[in-house]
PDB file of C-alpha atoms in Angstrom:
ATOM      1  CA  UNK A1047    -214.627 -77.536 -24.840  1.00  0.00           C
ATOM      2  CA  UNK A1048    -216.732 -80.281 -24.045  1.00  0.00           C
ATOM      3  CA  UNK A1049    -217.461 -83.443 -21.590  1.00  0.00           C
ATOM      4  CA  UNK A1050    -214.239 -85.118 -20.901  1.00  0.00           C
ATOM      5  CA  UNK A1051    -214.784 -88.677 -21.790  1.00  0.00           C
ATOM      6  CA  UNK A1052    -211.234 -89.722 -22.138  1.00  0.00           C
ATOM      7  CA  UNK A1053    -208.215 -88.748 -20.240  1.00  0.00           C
ATOM      8  CA  UNK A1054    -207.694 -86.829 -17.241  1.00  0.00           C
ATOM      9  CA  UNK A1055    -207.628 -82.940 -17.267  1.00  0.00           C
ATOM     10  CA  UNK A1056    -204.139 -80.899 -17.285  1.00  0.00           C
ATOM     11  CA  UNK A1057    -202.648 -79.524 -13.772  1.00  0.00           C
ATOM     12  CA  UNK A1058    -202.825 -75.704 -13.432  1.00  0.00           C
ATOM     13  CA  UNK A1059    -198.800 -76.106 -13.951  1.00  0.00           C
ATOM     14  CA  UNK A1060    -199.188 -78.042 -16.839  1.00  0.00           C
ATOM     15  CA  UNK A1061    -201.581 -75.839 -18.442  1.00  0.00           C
ATOM     16  CA  UNK A1062    -198.773 -73.044 -18.170  1.00  0.00           C
ATOM     17  CA  UNK A1063    -196.994 -73.930 -21.209  1.00  0.00           C
ATOM     18  CA  UNK A1064    -200.854 -73.339 -22.963  1.00  0.00           C
ATOM     19  CA  UNK A1065    -201.394 -69.787 -21.858  1.00  0.00           C
ATOM     20  CA  UNK A1066    -200.292 -67.545 -24.800  1.00  0.00           C
ATOM     21  CA  UNK A1067    -202.343 -69.898 -27.278  1.00  0.00           C
ATOM     22  CA  UNK A1068    -205.620 -70.279 -24.838  1.00  0.00           C
ATOM     23  CA  UNK A1069    -205.497 -66.559 -24.702  1.00  0.00           C
ATOM     24  CA  UNK A1070    -204.815 -65.517 -28.242  1.00  0.00           C
ATOM     25  CA  UNK A1071    -207.347 -68.046 -29.500  1.00  0.00           C
ATOM     26  CA  UNK A1072    -210.065 -67.809 -27.065  1.00  0.00           C
ATOM     27  CA  UNK A1073    -210.078 -63.511 -27.592  1.00  0.00           C
ATOM     28  CA  UNK A1074    -210.706 -65.033 -31.535  1.00  0.00           C
ATOM     29  CA  UNK A1075    -213.183 -67.212 -31.204  1.00  0.00           C
ATOM     30  CA  UNK A1076    -215.142 -65.351 -28.988  1.00  0.00           C
ATOM     31  CA  UNK A1077    -215.050 -62.013 -31.548  1.00  0.00           C
ATOM     32  CA  UNK A1078    -215.749 -64.365 -34.264  1.00  0.00           C
ATOM     33  CA  UNK A1079    -219.007 -65.882 -31.951  1.00  0.00           C
ATOM     34  CA  UNK A1080    -219.934 -62.030 -31.355  1.00  0.00           C
ATOM     35  CA  UNK A1081    -219.677 -61.134 -34.601  1.00  0.00           C
ATOM     36  CA  UNK A1082    -221.593 -64.728 -35.317  1.00  0.00           C
ATOM     37  CA  UNK A1083    -224.558 -63.512 -33.375  1.00  0.00           C
ATOM     38  CA  UNK A1084    -224.212 -60.107 -32.132  1.00  0.00           C
ATOM     39  CA  UNK A1085    -227.614 -59.411 -33.851  1.00  0.00           C
ATOM     40  CA  UNK A1086    -230.246 -62.047 -31.957  1.00  0.00           C
ATOM     41  CA  UNK A1087    -232.422 -60.816 -29.874  1.00  0.00           C
ATOM     42  CA  UNK A1088    -234.594 -62.597 -26.625  1.00  0.00           C
ATOM     43  CA  UNK A1089    -232.205 -65.701 -26.534  1.00  0.00           C
ATOM     44  CA  UNK A1090    -231.464 -66.740 -22.858  1.00  0.00           C
ATOM     45  CA  UNK A1091    -227.610 -68.069 -21.844  1.00  0.00           C
ATOM     46  CA  UNK A1092    -227.095 -71.845 -21.653  1.00  0.00           C
ATOM     47  CA  UNK A1093    -224.471 -73.088 -20.132  1.00  0.00           C
ATOM     48  CA  UNK A1094    -220.796 -72.414 -21.939  1.00  0.00           C
ATOM     49  CA  UNK A1095    -222.126 -69.479 -23.280  1.00  0.00           C
ATOM     50  CA  UNK A1096    -220.896 -67.380 -20.459  1.00  0.00           C
ATOM     51  CA  UNK A1097    -217.274 -65.612 -20.865  1.00  0.00           C
ATOM     52  CA  UNK A1098    -215.032 -67.755 -18.599  1.00  0.00           C
ATOM     53  CA  UNK A1099    -211.768 -65.416 -18.926  1.00  0.00           C
ATOM     54  CA  UNK A1100    -211.278 -62.477 -17.125  1.00  0.00           C
ATOM     55  CA  UNK A1101    -208.429 -60.057 -17.696  1.00  0.00           C
ATOM     56  CA  UNK A1102    -207.556 -58.398 -14.185  1.00  0.00           C
ATOM     57  CA  UNK A1103    -205.195 -55.636 -13.329  1.00  0.00           C
ATOM     58  CA  UNK A1104    -202.721 -55.892 -10.059  1.00  0.00           C
ATOM     59  CA  UNK A1105    -202.367 -53.001  -8.197  1.00  0.00           C
ATOM     60  CA  UNK A1106    -199.296 -54.340  -6.224  1.00  0.00           C
ATOM     61  CA  UNK A1107    -198.857 -50.756  -3.747  1.00  0.00           C
ATOM     62  CA  UNK A1108    -202.624 -50.595  -2.966  1.00  0.00           C
ATOM     63  CA  UNK A1109    -203.200 -54.352  -2.891  1.00  0.00           C
ATOM     64  CA  UNK A1110    -206.310 -54.441  -5.035  1.00  0.00           C
ATOM     65  CA  UNK A1111    -207.101 -56.099  -8.454  1.00  0.00           C
ATOM     66  CA  UNK A1112    -209.846 -55.289 -10.627  1.00  0.00           C
ATOM     67  CA  UNK A1113    -211.429 -55.963 -13.679  1.00  0.00           C
ATOM     68  CA  UNK A1114    -209.350 -54.410 -16.622  1.00  0.00           C
ATOM     69  CA  UNK A1115    -211.481 -52.053 -18.756  1.00  0.00           C
TER      70      UNK A1115
END
């Protein structure tokens, strides 16, 4: 992902058709990046290095949300 210099960002509703693609490819990219960089030591995270996707579990009965293990 980079700086958006042309066009406009999609609205939330416009992104819905792409959710499965984003999940599948985002996870694949993260795994590939992890395997490529897992041996590096002493680096600090920079902007864009953080994981921006969190999978959560909804417990409707208890009205709680938590990170999925």
